[in-house]
Coordinates of C-alpha atoms in Angstrom, one line a residue:
M1 CA -36.8 -20.6 -25.9
Q2 CA -38.0 -17.0 -24.6
D3 CA -38.4 -13.8 -25.9
R4 CA -37.0 -10.1 -23.9
E5 CA -40.5 -9.6 -22.5
E6 CA -39.5 -12.7 -20.1
L7 CA -36.3 -12.4 -20.0
Q8 CA -36.9 -9.3 -18.9
K9 CA -39.2 -10.9 -16.2
M10 CA -36.0 -12.8 -14.8
T11 CA -33.9 -12.6 -11.5
V12 CA -30.0 -12.5 -12.5
A13 CA -30.1 -15.6 -10.3
Q14 CA -33.2 -17.1 -13.2
L15 CA -30.6 -16.4 -16.0
R16 CA -27.9 -18.0 -15.2
K17 CA -30.0 -21.1 -14.4
Y18 CA -32.3 -20.5 -17.9
S19 CA -28.5 -20.6 -19.6
K20 CA -27.3 -23.4 -17.8
E21 CA -30.2 -25.0 -19.5
Q22 CA -29.7 -23.5 -22.8
G23 CA -26.1 -24.4 -23.0
I24 CA -25.0 -21.0 -23.2
T25 CA -21.9 -20.1 -21.3
L26 CA -22.1 -17.0 -19.0
Q27 CA -18.8 -15.0 -17.9
T28 CA -18.7 -14.0 -13.9
N29 CA -19.4 -10.0 -12.7
M30 CA -22.1 -9.6 -15.8
P31 CA -25.0 -7.2 -15.5
K32 CA -28.6 -8.4 -16.1
A33 CA -28.5 -6.6 -19.9
T34 CA -25.8 -8.3 -21.5
I35 CA -27.0 -11.3 -19.9
I36 CA -30.4 -10.4 -21.5
E37 CA -28.3 -10.0 -25.0
T38 CA -26.1 -13.1 -25.0
I39 CA -29.4 -14.7 -24.4
I40 CA -31.1 -13.6 -27.4
K41 CA -28.6 -13.9 -29.3
S42 CA -27.1 -17.5 -28.8
Q43 CA -30.9 -18.5 -29.1
P44 CA -29.9 -18.7 -33.6
E45 CA -27.2 -19.8 -33.1
R46 CA -28.3 -22.6 -31.3
K47 CA -30.8 -23.4 -33.7
E48 CA -28.7 -23.6 -36.1
A49 CA -26.5 -25.8 -34.9
A50 CA -28.2 -28.1 -34.0
S51 CA -30.0 -28.2 -38.0
V52 CA -26.8 -28.7 -38.2
I53 CA -25.5 -31.3 -36.4
S54 CA -29.7 -33.2 -36.9
Q55 CA -27.7 -33.4 -40.6
A56 CA -25.0 -34.8 -39.8
S57 CA -25.7 -36.8 -36.8
R58 CA -25.7 -40.3 -38.8
P59 CA -21.3 -40.5 -39.7
V60 CA -20.6 -41.5 -42.8
R61 CA -18.1 -44.6 -43.7
Q62 CA -15.3 -44.1 -45.5
A63 CA -12.9 -45.8 -46.5
L64 CA -9.0 -46.3 -47.2
I65 CA -8.2 -46.6 -50.9
I66 CA -4.3 -48.2 -51.6
S67 CA -3.5 -47.6 -54.7
D68 CA 0.2 -48.7 -56.4
D69 CA 2.0 -48.4 -59.5
S70 CA 5.8 -49.6 -61.3
D71 CA 5.6 -46.1 -61.5
D72 CA 5.2 -44.3 -58.1
V73 CA 4.4 -43.8 -55.1
P74 CA 1.7 -45.0 -53.5
V75 CA -0.7 -42.7 -52.0
M76 CA -3.3 -42.9 -49.4
T77 CA -6.0 -41.6 -50.1
V78 CA -9.8 -41.6 -48.8
K79 CA -12.6 -42.7 -50.8
E80 CA -15.7 -42.2 -49.7
R81 CA -18.2 -45.6 -49.8
H82 CA -21.7 -45.5 -51.1
P83 CA -24.4 -48.6 -51.9
Q84 CA -24.3 -50.5 -54.5
V85 CA -27.1 -50.8 -57.1
V86 CA -28.2 -53.9 -58.5
K87 CA -28.8 -53.7 -62.2
P88 CA -30.1 -55.7 -64.6
P89 CA -28.5 -57.8 -66.6
V90 CA -27.9 -55.9 -70.4
A91 CA -27.6 -58.0 -72.6
P92 CA -23.7 -56.4 -75.0
P93 CA -24.1 -55.1 -77.4
A94 CA -22.3 -55.5 -81.3
V95 CA -19.3 -55.1 -81.9
E96 CA -18.8 -53.8 -85.2
P97 CA -15.5 -53.8 -87.0
K98 CA -12.8 -50.8 -87.7
P99 CA -10.4 -49.9 -90.0
A100 CA -7.3 -49.2 -88.6
T101 CA -6.3 -46.8 -87.9
P102 CA -2.0 -45.4 -88.0
V103 CA -1.4 -44.8 -83.5
A104 CA -0.1 -41.8 -84.1
P105 CA 2.8 -40.7 -81.1
I106 CA 2.1 -39.6 -77.3
A107 CA 4.2 -35.9 -77.2
S108 CA 4.7 -36.3 -73.4
P109 CA 3.4 -38.6 -71.5
V110 CA -1.1 -38.3 -69.5
A111 CA -2.2 -37.6 -66.0
K112 CA -2.6 -41.3 -65.2
T113 CA -6.4 -41.5 -64.6
N114 CA -6.4 -44.4 -62.4
K115 CA -3.8 -42.6 -59.5
P116 CA -5.7 -41.4 -56.2
T117 CA -5.4 -37.8 -54.7
F118 CA -4.5 -36.7 -51.6
S119 CA -7.3 -35.5 -49.4
L120 CA -6.6 -33.1 -46.7
K121 CA -9.9 -33.1 -46.2
G122 CA -10.2 -36.9 -46.4
A123 CA -7.6 -37.2 -44.4
R124 CA -8.8 -34.9 -41.5
A125 CA -11.8 -36.9 -41.8
W126 CA -9.9 -40.1 -41.0
H127 CA -8.4 -39.6 -38.8
N128 CA -11.0 -37.8 -36.3
P129 CA -13.9 -39.6 -37.7
R130 CA -16.0 -37.4 -36.5
P131 CA -19.4 -34.9 -37.4
F132 CA -18.4 -31.6 -39.0
V133 CA -20.4 -28.1 -36.9
P134 CA -20.0 -24.4 -37.7
Q135 CA -17.4 -22.9 -34.7
Q136 CA -18.8 -20.3 -32.3
P137 CA -15.6 -17.3 -32.4
P138 CA -13.6 -17.2 -29.3
T139 CA -15.0 -14.7 -27.6
N140 CA -12.2 -12.2 -25.2
K141 CA -13.4 -13.8 -21.7
F142 CA -12.6 -10.4 -19.9
V143 CA -15.9 -8.4 -22.2
P144 CA -19.2 -9.6 -22.0
P145 CA -20.9 -10.7 -25.2
G146 CA -23.2 -7.9 -27.2
A147 CA -21.4 -5.2 -25.7
Q148 CA -20.4 -1.6 -27.6
T149 CA -17.1 0.0 -28.9
I150 CA -15.5 1.4 -26.1
K151 CA -15.2 5.4 -27.6
T152 CA -11.8 7.2 -25.0
A153 CA -9.9 10.6 -25.6
Y154 CA -7.1 8.5 -27.4
G155 CA -9.1 6.6 -30.1
T156 CA -11.8 3.3 -30.5
E157 CA -10.8 -0.1 -29.3
E158 CA -11.4 -2.5 -31.8
G159 CA -13.4 -5.5 -31.5
S160 CA -16.2 -5.9 -29.2
A161 CA -16.1 -4.7 -25.5
R162 CA -17.3 -3.3 -22.8
P163 CA -19.9 -0.6 -22.3
V164 CA -18.3 2.6 -20.8
P165 CA -18.3 1.9 -17.1
T166 CA -20.2 5.9 -15.6
F167 CA -18.2 5.5 -12.3
S168 CA -14.7 6.4 -12.3
R169 CA -11.9 6.0 -8.8
F170 CA -13.2 2.1 -8.5
G171 CA -16.2 3.5 -7.9
P172 CA -19.4 4.5 -8.5
D173 CA -18.8 8.2 -10.5
A174 CA -20.9 11.3 -8.9
S175 CA -22.2 12.7 -12.3
E176 CA -23.5 9.7 -15.2
N177 CA -23.6 12.2 -18.3
S178 CA -19.8 12.8 -17.4
S179 CA -18.6 14.2 -21.6
T180 CA -15.1 14.9 -20.3
P181 CA -12.2 13.0 -20.4
N182 CA -10.7 12.3 -17.4
I183 CA -7.0 12.1 -18.0
L184 CA -3.9 12.4 -15.4
Y185 CA -0.8 13.4 -16.4
S186 CA 2.2 12.0 -15.5
T187 CA 3.5 13.5 -12.4
P188 CA 6.4 12.8 -10.0
V189 CA 4.9 12.0 -6.5
S190 CA 7.8 14.9 -4.6
V191 CA 6.8 17.7 -6.7
P192 CA 5.7 20.2 -5.4
T193 CA 2.9 21.6 -7.0
G194 CA -0.6 21.6 -3.8
F195 CA -3.2 21.4 -6.8
N196 CA -6.5 19.8 -6.2
L197 CA -6.5 15.9 -7.3
P198 CA -9.5 16.3 -11.0
S199 CA -12.6 15.2 -10.1
A200 CA -14.6 12.8 -12.4
N201 CA -16.3 15.6 -14.0
E202 CA -13.7 18.2 -15.0
T203 CA -9.8 17.9 -16.2
P204 CA -6.9 19.3 -14.5
V205 CA -4.7 22.8 -14.7
M206 CA -1.3 22.3 -15.5
P207 CA 0.4 24.9 -13.1
A208 CA 1.5 28.1 -14.0
N209 CA 5.4 27.2 -14.0
K210 CA 4.5 23.1 -14.9
V211 CA 7.8 22.6 -12.7
G212 CA 8.3 18.0 -12.3
F213 CA 5.4 17.9 -16.0
T214 CA 6.7 15.7 -18.6
D215 CA 5.7 17.7 -21.8
F216 CA 1.7 17.1 -22.8
E217 CA 0.4 18.1 -25.7
E218 CA -3.5 17.6 -27.1
N219 CA -2.6 15.9 -29.4
T220 CA -0.3 12.9 -27.5
P221 CA -1.9 11.0 -25.5
A222 CA -0.5 9.5 -21.3
P223 CA 0.6 7.1 -20.2
N224 CA -1.7 4.2 -20.2
Y225 CA -1.7 3.8 -16.0
F226 CA -2.7 7.2 -16.6
R227 CA -6.0 6.3 -18.0
K228 CA -8.7 6.5 -16.4
T229 CA -9.8 3.1 -15.0
E230 CA -12.9 1.6 -16.1
G231 CA -13.3 -0.4 -12.8
N232 CA -15.7 -3.7 -12.7
L233 CA -18.6 -3.6 -13.9
S234 CA -19.5 -6.4 -10.4
I235 CA -18.4 -3.0 -7.8
P236 CA -21.9 -0.5 -8.4
E237 CA -23.9 -3.7 -7.9
M238 CA -20.9 -4.7 -4.5
L239 CA -21.3 -1.5 -3.3
A240 CA -25.3 -1.1 -3.8
S241 CA -26.2 -5.0 -2.3
G242 CA -24.6 -4.3 0.3
D243 CA -21.2 -7.1 -0.4
V244 CA -18.4 -4.8 1.2
E245 CA -17.4 -3.5 4.5
E246 CA -15.8 -0.4 6.3
G247 CA -11.3 -1.1 6.5
A248 CA -8.6 1.1 6.7
G249 CA -4.9 0.7 7.4
V250 CA -1.2 1.7 7.2
L251 CA -0.2 1.0 3.1
E252 CA 3.3 -1.0 2.9
I253 CA 3.8 -1.0 -0.8
T254 CA 5.7 -3.4 -2.2
P255 CA 9.0 -4.1 -4.4
E256 CA 6.0 -5.3 -7.9
G257 CA 3.9 -2.5 -6.8
H258 CA 1.1 -3.7 -5.7
G259 CA 0.6 -2.7 -2.0
F260 CA -0.9 -4.2 1.1
L261 CA -3.3 -2.3 4.2
H262 CA -1.8 -3.2 7.8
V263 CA -4.6 -3.1 10.1
N264 CA -2.7 -3.9 13.2
N265 CA 0.7 -3.5 13.3
C266 CA 2.8 -2.7 10.6
L267 CA 3.7 -5.7 9.0
S268 CA 1.7 -8.0 8.1
G269 CA -0.9 -10.4 9.3
S270 CA -3.8 -12.6 7.9
N271 CA -6.0 -9.0 7.9
D272 CA -4.6 -7.4 5.9
I273 CA -6.3 -6.1 2.6
Y274 CA -4.7 -6.1 -0.5
M275 CA -4.6 -3.1 -2.7
S276 CA -3.4 -2.8 -6.8
N277 CA -1.3 -1.4 -8.5
A278 CA -3.6 1.2 -9.9
Q279 CA -4.6 2.2 -7.1
I280 CA -1.4 3.1 -6.3
R281 CA -0.3 5.2 -8.7
R282 CA -3.7 6.7 -9.6
F283 CA -4.0 8.8 -6.2
F284 CA -0.1 9.1 -5.3
L285 CA 0.3 6.5 -3.1
Q286 CA 3.0 6.6 -0.3
N287 CA 4.7 4.1 2.0
G288 CA 2.8 5.3 5.1
D289 CA -0.3 6.3 3.9
Y290 CA -3.5 6.2 5.9
V291 CA -5.9 4.8 3.8
E292 CA -10.0 4.1 4.9
G293 CA -12.7 3.1 1.6
K294 CA -14.4 -0.4 0.7
V295 CA -13.1 -3.6 1.3
R296 CA -14.3 -6.5 -0.6
P297 CA -14.7 -10.2 1.8
Q298 CA -12.1 -12.9 0.6
Q299 CA -13.9 -15.2 -1.7
G300 CA -13.0 -18.5 -2.5
M301 CA -9.4 -19.2 -3.1
D302 CA -8.6 -14.9 -1.8
R303 CA -5.9 -15.3 1.0
F304 CA -6.5 -11.6 1.4
R305 CA -9.5 -8.7 1.1
A306 CA -9.5 -6.3 -1.8
M307 CA -9.5 -2.7 -1.6
L308 CA -13.0 -1.9 -3.9
Y309 CA -13.3 2.6 -3.8
I310 CA -10.8 5.1 -1.2
N311 CA -12.7 7.9 0.6
S312 CA -9.8 8.8 2.6
V313 CA -6.4 9.7 2.4
N314 CA -4.8 10.8 5.6
G315 CA -7.8 11.2 7.1
V316 CA -8.4 14.1 3.9
L317 CA -11.3 13.0 1.4
V318 CA -9.4 11.9 -2.0
D319 CA -11.6 14.7 -3.6
E320 CA -10.2 17.7 -2.3
R321 CA -6.9 15.6 -1.4
K322 CA -3.9 17.6 -3.2
I323 CA -0.6 16.2 -4.3
P324 CA 1.5 16.1 -0.9
T325 CA 4.5 18.0 -1.9
D326 CA 7.6 15.4 -1.4
F327 CA 9.6 15.3 2.4
H328 CA 13.4 15.8 1.8
Q329 CA 12.3 18.2 -1.0
L330 CA 10.5 20.5 2.2
T331 CA 12.7 22.9 4.0
A332 CA 14.7 21.6 7.5
Q333 CA 15.7 24.3 10.5
Y334 CA 16.3 24.8 14.1
P335 CA 13.1 24.3 16.5
T336 CA 12.0 27.4 17.4
K337 CA 9.0 25.9 19.5
K338 CA 9.3 23.9 22.4
L339 CA 7.5 20.9 22.9
R340 CA 6.6 22.0 26.8
L341 CA 6.2 18.5 28.3
S342 CA 5.0 19.1 32.1
S343 CA 1.9 20.9 33.6
R344 CA 0.5 21.4 36.3
E345 CA -1.8 17.3 35.3
N346 CA 1.5 16.3 34.4
P347 CA 4.2 16.8 37.3
E348 CA 6.6 14.2 36.7
H349 CA 9.8 15.9 38.2
L350 CA 11.8 14.1 34.9
L351 CA 9.7 16.4 32.3
R352 CA 10.1 19.1 34.8
F353 CA 13.7 18.4 34.1
I354 CA 13.4 17.7 30.7
D355 CA 11.6 21.1 29.7
L356 CA 14.1 23.5 32.4
F357 CA 16.9 22.1 31.7
A358 CA 17.9 20.0 27.4
P359 CA 14.5 20.8 26.5
I360 CA 12.9 19.5 22.8
G361 CA 11.6 20.9 20.6
F362 CA 9.1 20.6 17.2
G363 CA 11.8 18.7 15.0
Q364 CA 13.7 18.2 17.5
R365 CA 16.0 14.7 17.3
A366 CA 16.6 13.7 21.7
L367 CA 18.4 10.5 22.3
V368 CA 18.0 9.3 26.5
E369 CA 21.0 7.7 28.0
L370 CA 18.9 4.9 30.9
P371 CA 20.9 3.0 33.7
G372 CA 21.1 -0.1 32.3
K373 CA 18.0 -1.4 35.1
Y374 CA 15.7 1.5 35.2
E375 CA 13.2 1.0 33.7
V376 CA 11.7 2.2 30.1
N377 CA 8.1 2.1 30.6
T378 CA 6.8 4.3 33.4
I379 CA 8.8 7.1 31.1
V380 CA 7.4 6.1 27.4
Q381 CA 3.6 6.3 30.2
Q382 CA 4.9 9.9 31.3
L383 CA 6.0 11.0 27.7
D384 CA 2.7 9.2 26.2
K385 CA -0.1 11.0 28.2
S386 CA 1.4 14.5 28.4
L387 CA 1.1 14.4 24.5
S388 CA -2.0 13.4 24.6
D389 CA -3.2 15.3 27.0
R390 CA -1.7 18.5 24.9
D391 CA -3.0 18.9 21.7
D392 CA -5.0 17.7 19.0
E393 CA -2.6 18.2 16.3
L394 CA -0.4 16.2 18.2
T395 CA 0.6 12.9 17.0
P396 CA 2.5 10.2 19.1
L397 CA 4.1 7.5 17.8
I398 CA 5.6 4.0 20.0
V399 CA 8.2 2.1 18.8
L400 CA 8.1 -1.4 21.1
A401 CA 11.6 -2.8 18.5
G402 CA 13.0 -6.8 20.3
E403 CA 9.8 -6.8 23.0
K404 CA 9.1 -8.8 25.2
P405 CA 5.7 -10.5 24.6
E406 CA 3.9 -10.6 28.2
E407 CA 5.3 -6.0 28.0
V408 CA 3.5 -5.9 23.9
P409 CA -0.5 -5.9 26.3
E410 CA 1.0 -4.5 28.3
I411 CA 1.2 -1.2 27.8
K412 CA -0.6 -0.4 24.4
E413 CA -3.4 -0.7 27.8
K414 CA -2.1 1.9 29.4
I415 CA -0.7 4.4 26.8
K416 CA -3.5 6.4 24.1
S417 CA -0.9 6.5 21.4
N418 CA -0.9 3.9 18.4
V419 CA 1.7 1.3 18.8
F420 CA 4.4 -1.0 16.3
Y421 CA 6.3 -3.0 17.6
A422 CA 8.2 -6.1 16.8
T423 CA 9.1 -8.8 19.8
F424 CA 12.6 -10.3 20.8
D425 CA 11.3 -13.1 18.8
A426 CA 10.9 -11.7 15.6
P427 CA 12.5 -12.4 12.3
F428 CA 15.8 -9.5 12.1
E429 CA 13.9 -8.2 8.2
Q430 CA 10.4 -8.0 10.8
T431 CA 11.7 -5.6 13.5
V432 CA 13.9 -3.8 10.6
C433 CA 10.2 -3.2 8.8
V434 CA 9.3 -1.3 12.5
G435 CA 11.2 0.9 11.9
E436 CA 11.4 1.6 8.7
M437 CA 6.9 1.7 8.7
A438 CA 6.8 3.9 12.0
A439 CA 8.8 6.6 10.2
E440 CA 7.4 6.3 6.7
R441 CA 4.3 7.0 9.1
A442 CA 5.4 10.1 10.2
K443 CA 6.8 11.7 6.8
R444 CA 3.4 11.3 5.3
L445 CA 2.0 13.1 8.3
A446 CA 4.7 15.5 8.7
E447 CA 3.9 16.0 4.8
S448 CA 0.6 17.1 6.6
G449 CA 1.1 20.0 8.2
K450 CA 1.1 17.8 11.4
N451 CA 3.0 17.3 13.7
V452 CA 4.5 14.3 15.4
V453 CA 6.7 12.4 17.8
L454 CA 8.1 9.3 17.2
I455 CA 9.5 7.8 20.5
I456 CA 10.9 4.6 20.3
K457 CA 12.1 2.6 22.9
D458 CA 15.4 0.5 22.6
I459 CA 17.2 2.2 19.1
S460 CA 19.9 -0.6 21.3
A461 CA 17.4 -3.2 19.9
L462 CA 17.0 -1.5 16.5
S463 CA 21.1 -1.2 15.8
R464 CA 21.1 -4.9 17.0
A465 CA 18.8 -5.8 14.4
Y466 CA 21.3 -3.7 11.6
L467 CA 23.9 -5.0 12.4
A468 CA 21.8 -8.8 12.2
N469 CA 20.4 -8.0 8.4
A470 CA 23.5 -6.7 6.9
A471 CA 25.5 -8.2 3.4
P472 CA 28.5 -9.8 4.9
G473 CA 31.3 -8.0 4.9
M474 CA 30.1 -5.0 5.6
T475 CA 30.9 -3.1 8.5
S476 CA 29.3 -1.4 11.3
Y477 CA 29.4 1.9 10.4
G478 CA 27.3 0.9 7.1
A479 CA 25.3 -0.9 8.8
L480 CA 24.4 1.5 10.4
Q481 CA 23.9 4.3 8.1
P482 CA 19.7 3.4 7.6
L483 CA 19.1 4.2 11.2
K484 CA 21.4 7.3 11.1
Q485 CA 18.6 8.3 8.0
L486 CA 15.7 7.1 10.5
L487 CA 17.3 9.2 12.4
G488 CA 17.3 12.2 10.0
V489 CA 13.5 12.0 10.1
A490 CA 13.9 14.7 12.8
R491 CA 13.2 18.0 11.3
N492 CA 11.1 21.3 12.1
L493 CA 9.6 21.2 8.1
K494 CA 9.0 25.1 7.2
E495 CA 6.3 24.2 4.7
G496 CA 4.2 21.3 7.3
G497 CA 4.5 19.8 10.3
S498 CA 7.8 18.5 12.2
V499 CA 9.0 14.8 13.3
T500 CA 9.8 14.1 16.9
I501 CA 12.4 12.0 17.5
I502 CA 12.7 11.2 21.3
G503 CA 15.3 7.7 21.6
F504 CA 16.1 5.9 24.7
I505 CA 19.3 3.3 24.9
R506 CA 20.4 2.5 27.7
A507 CA 23.9 2.7 29.2
G508 CA 26.4 -0.2 29.2
N509 CA 30.2 -1.7 28.8
S510 CA 29.6 -3.9 25.8
K511 CA 31.0 -3.2 22.2
I512 CA 28.1 -3.3 20.2
T513 CA 26.7 -0.3 22.7
K514 CA 29.5 1.8 22.8
K515 CA 30.3 1.7 18.7
I516 CA 26.0 2.5 18.7
L517 CA 26.9 4.9 21.2
G518 CA 29.8 6.1 19.2
E519 CA 28.0 6.8 15.6
I520 CA 25.2 7.7 16.5
K521 CA 25.3 10.3 19.9
P522 CA 27.7 12.9 17.7
L523 CA 24.0 13.3 15.1
V524 CA 21.7 14.2 18.0
N525 CA 21.4 17.6 19.2
C526 CA 19.8 17.5 22.2
N527 CA 21.1 14.8 25.2
I528 CA 19.4 13.8 27.9
V529 CA 21.4 11.9 31.1
L530 CA 20.2 9.6 34.1
D531 CA 23.1 8.3 35.5
T532 CA 24.0 4.7 36.2
E533 CA 26.4 6.4 39.4
L534 CA 23.7 8.3 40.3
Y535 CA 21.6 5.5 40.5
E536 CA 23.7 2.9 42.3
K537 CA 23.6 6.0 44.8
G538 CA 20.3 5.9 45.5
F539 CA 18.7 8.5 43.7
E540 CA 14.9 7.5 42.3
L541 CA 15.1 9.8 39.1
P542 CA 18.7 9.9 38.6
F543 CA 19.3 12.6 36.0
S544 CA 22.6 14.0 34.9
I545 CA 22.8 18.5 35.6
E546 CA 25.6 18.3 33.9
K547 CA 25.5 16.5 31.5
S548 CA 22.8 17.2 29.9
F549 CA 21.5 19.7 26.9
T550 CA 20.2 20.6 23.9
Y551 CA 21.9 22.7 21.2
R552 CA 20.6 26.0 20.8
N553 CA 18.4 25.7 24.9
E554 CA 18.1 29.9 23.9
T555 CA 15.0 29.5 20.9
L556 CA 12.9 27.2 23.3
L557 CA 13.7 28.3 26.9
T558 CA 11.5 32.0 27.8
G559 CA 12.5 34.2 29.7
G560 CA 11.4 33.0 33.8
E561 CA 12.9 30.6 33.0
K562 CA 16.9 31.3 31.7
D563 CA 16.8 33.8 34.3
L564 CA 16.0 30.9 36.4
L565 CA 18.6 28.4 35.1
G566 CA 21.5 31.2 35.2
K567 CA 20.3 31.2 39.1
L568 CA 20.4 27.3 39.9
T569 CA 24.0 27.6 38.0
T570 CA 25.2 30.2 40.3
L571 CA 24.1 27.9 42.8
F572 CA 25.2 24.2 42.3
S573 CA 27.8 26.0 41.4
N574 CA 29.8 25.5 45.0
K575 CA 27.6 22.2 45.4
T576 CA 28.3 18.2 44.5
E577 CA 25.8 17.0 41.5
E578 CA 24.8 14.8 44.3
E579 CA 23.9 18.2 46.5
A580 CA 22.7 20.0 43.8
L581 CA 20.4 17.4 42.3
A582 CA 18.5 16.7 46.3
L583 CA 18.2 20.8 46.6
L584 CA 16.4 20.7 43.2
N585 CA 13.9 18.1 44.2
S586 CA 13.2 18.8 47.3
M587 CA 11.9 22.3 45.1
F588 CA 9.9 21.4 42.5
E589 CA 8.1 18.5 45.2
K590 CA 7.4 21.7 46.8
T591 CA 6.1 23.3 43.6
D592 CA 3.9 22.2 40.6
T593 CA 5.4 23.8 37.4
N594 CA 8.4 25.0 36.5
R595 CA 6.2 29.2 36.3
E596 CA 5.3 28.9 40.3
L597 CA 9.2 27.5 40.9
T598 CA 10.3 31.1 38.6
S599 CA 8.1 33.1 40.2
R600 CA 9.6 32.0 44.5
F601 CA 13.2 30.9 44.1
D602 CA 14.0 34.8 44.8
T603 CA 12.2 34.5 48.1
W604 CA 14.3 30.9 48.4
L605 CA 17.1 32.2 48.1
E606 CA 17.4 34.2 50.4
L607 CA 15.7 32.6 53.1
M608 CA 19.0 30.0 52.4
G609 CA 21.5 33.2 52.4
E610 CA 20.1 34.4 55.6
E611 CA 20.1 30.8 57.5
K612 CA 24.2 30.7 56.4
Q613 CA 24.4 33.6 57.7

């Protein structure tokens, strides 16, 4: 038997080995101090159990006696059999005659003395003839033995409980001597509260208006799922030993309440990270949040890695993060700031056409119609290069729905933006999930004040997925309603950032294409058309000046661009669309930017007038 000092010198592995040799059962993830206390407290009990076993090592033989009387039902009982002792014969005593006495009548029947009594203990011993050993009281397998009873702000929990840990939010606490309980109020995520999440050492202060908060009194306990999380006692040891790794991904919450962080794509994969229900509720996480933290590797039969300690959400440290305002509670307004695509570094003609005739603003909902055989990847690469080089605060997201498997890696190599993709051989549910997860990600960024541009390469493929995933008997109007909600994410927020959507759709004569265009075309506020007839006539860039437009473009154009647009409209009034497009292409080839074209247009107009004369 080892004493406390000798046990202190052992490591955790040696203690577990010693406990196994001594027959002491230990639980997993027990600290060293708890293991030592368990061993010390279990040793005296094992001595008593050993003494009892030694005394009862030789079981007493028991026999069954069955007695039968004429008046009673046969009863089984157990009678102990003792060894018989041979006694010497004794002479019978002399019998003296006694006077005869009258026998009194029996008033009540006397119980027969030879009737065996039923003993439950004997019956049990007969059916299970084993020595009786006192059993240990059952202990909670989730609570290490010998721990102190926990005392919280909500009272003292009965029974044995583990010691109060000195860490919070699934990791070490900043202060070990924190005496103030961390109480979180039940606040809906959609409420625009805007105060900092409380740290481990302070209690959150209620806003003055208390909008969206439930009535709370000091004597009223908060709901259980808002209590301070005690966590697992093995987490500090794992963090200290370095048996963890860094992990991050986009959160998707399941209907059951837990979630997964998608690492490479917004679809489920083997590299996903599991997040518990408690973590999601504690930090007010939503679909599309980008979460970073410490991850526990897979152990045993685990299918996924697990998030242990959250460091930041959407690039903001947890201690500095504010509860975000719900996206749909923010005020939407018309685009007032232009998203300039063309520049001297990006002088592509299509971008210059868009900036001049169909400008796109922050929060615009733009639809680009393409001929059936027109190459879309080139336009996506031009837009990505222009948006990535323009501003660090601008976040482009590319959605590839129904894409060819060989084109996905090619596009990912040539662009810098985040890509969410689903190939054409994937189930319709995955294609729908790609579009919705990209929209949720854009919402979370806009709530934090950032500007997002969501580029959907093929709206037709996404629409077909919604139609195929619809319930039987549902009309096309109802089946395409989720697509309309996705397009409705594009808006310019007064209190936050903005979400701009640029969707591509191939024109065609099929019924599905016409139905899709009929449903979504009235919803957009910017329409860019690459005409099929001009493309068939040999124009590499068949931009339609007549069909392309933007609502309220006067708020996005500068004074010089407005003057240039008016002069071009007057100049092209007597020309066909082919002649106007050819003239503009020649002007774009002689200049690098629209500003340069504005400054030189009057000179060219004079030269063209002299040539006419």
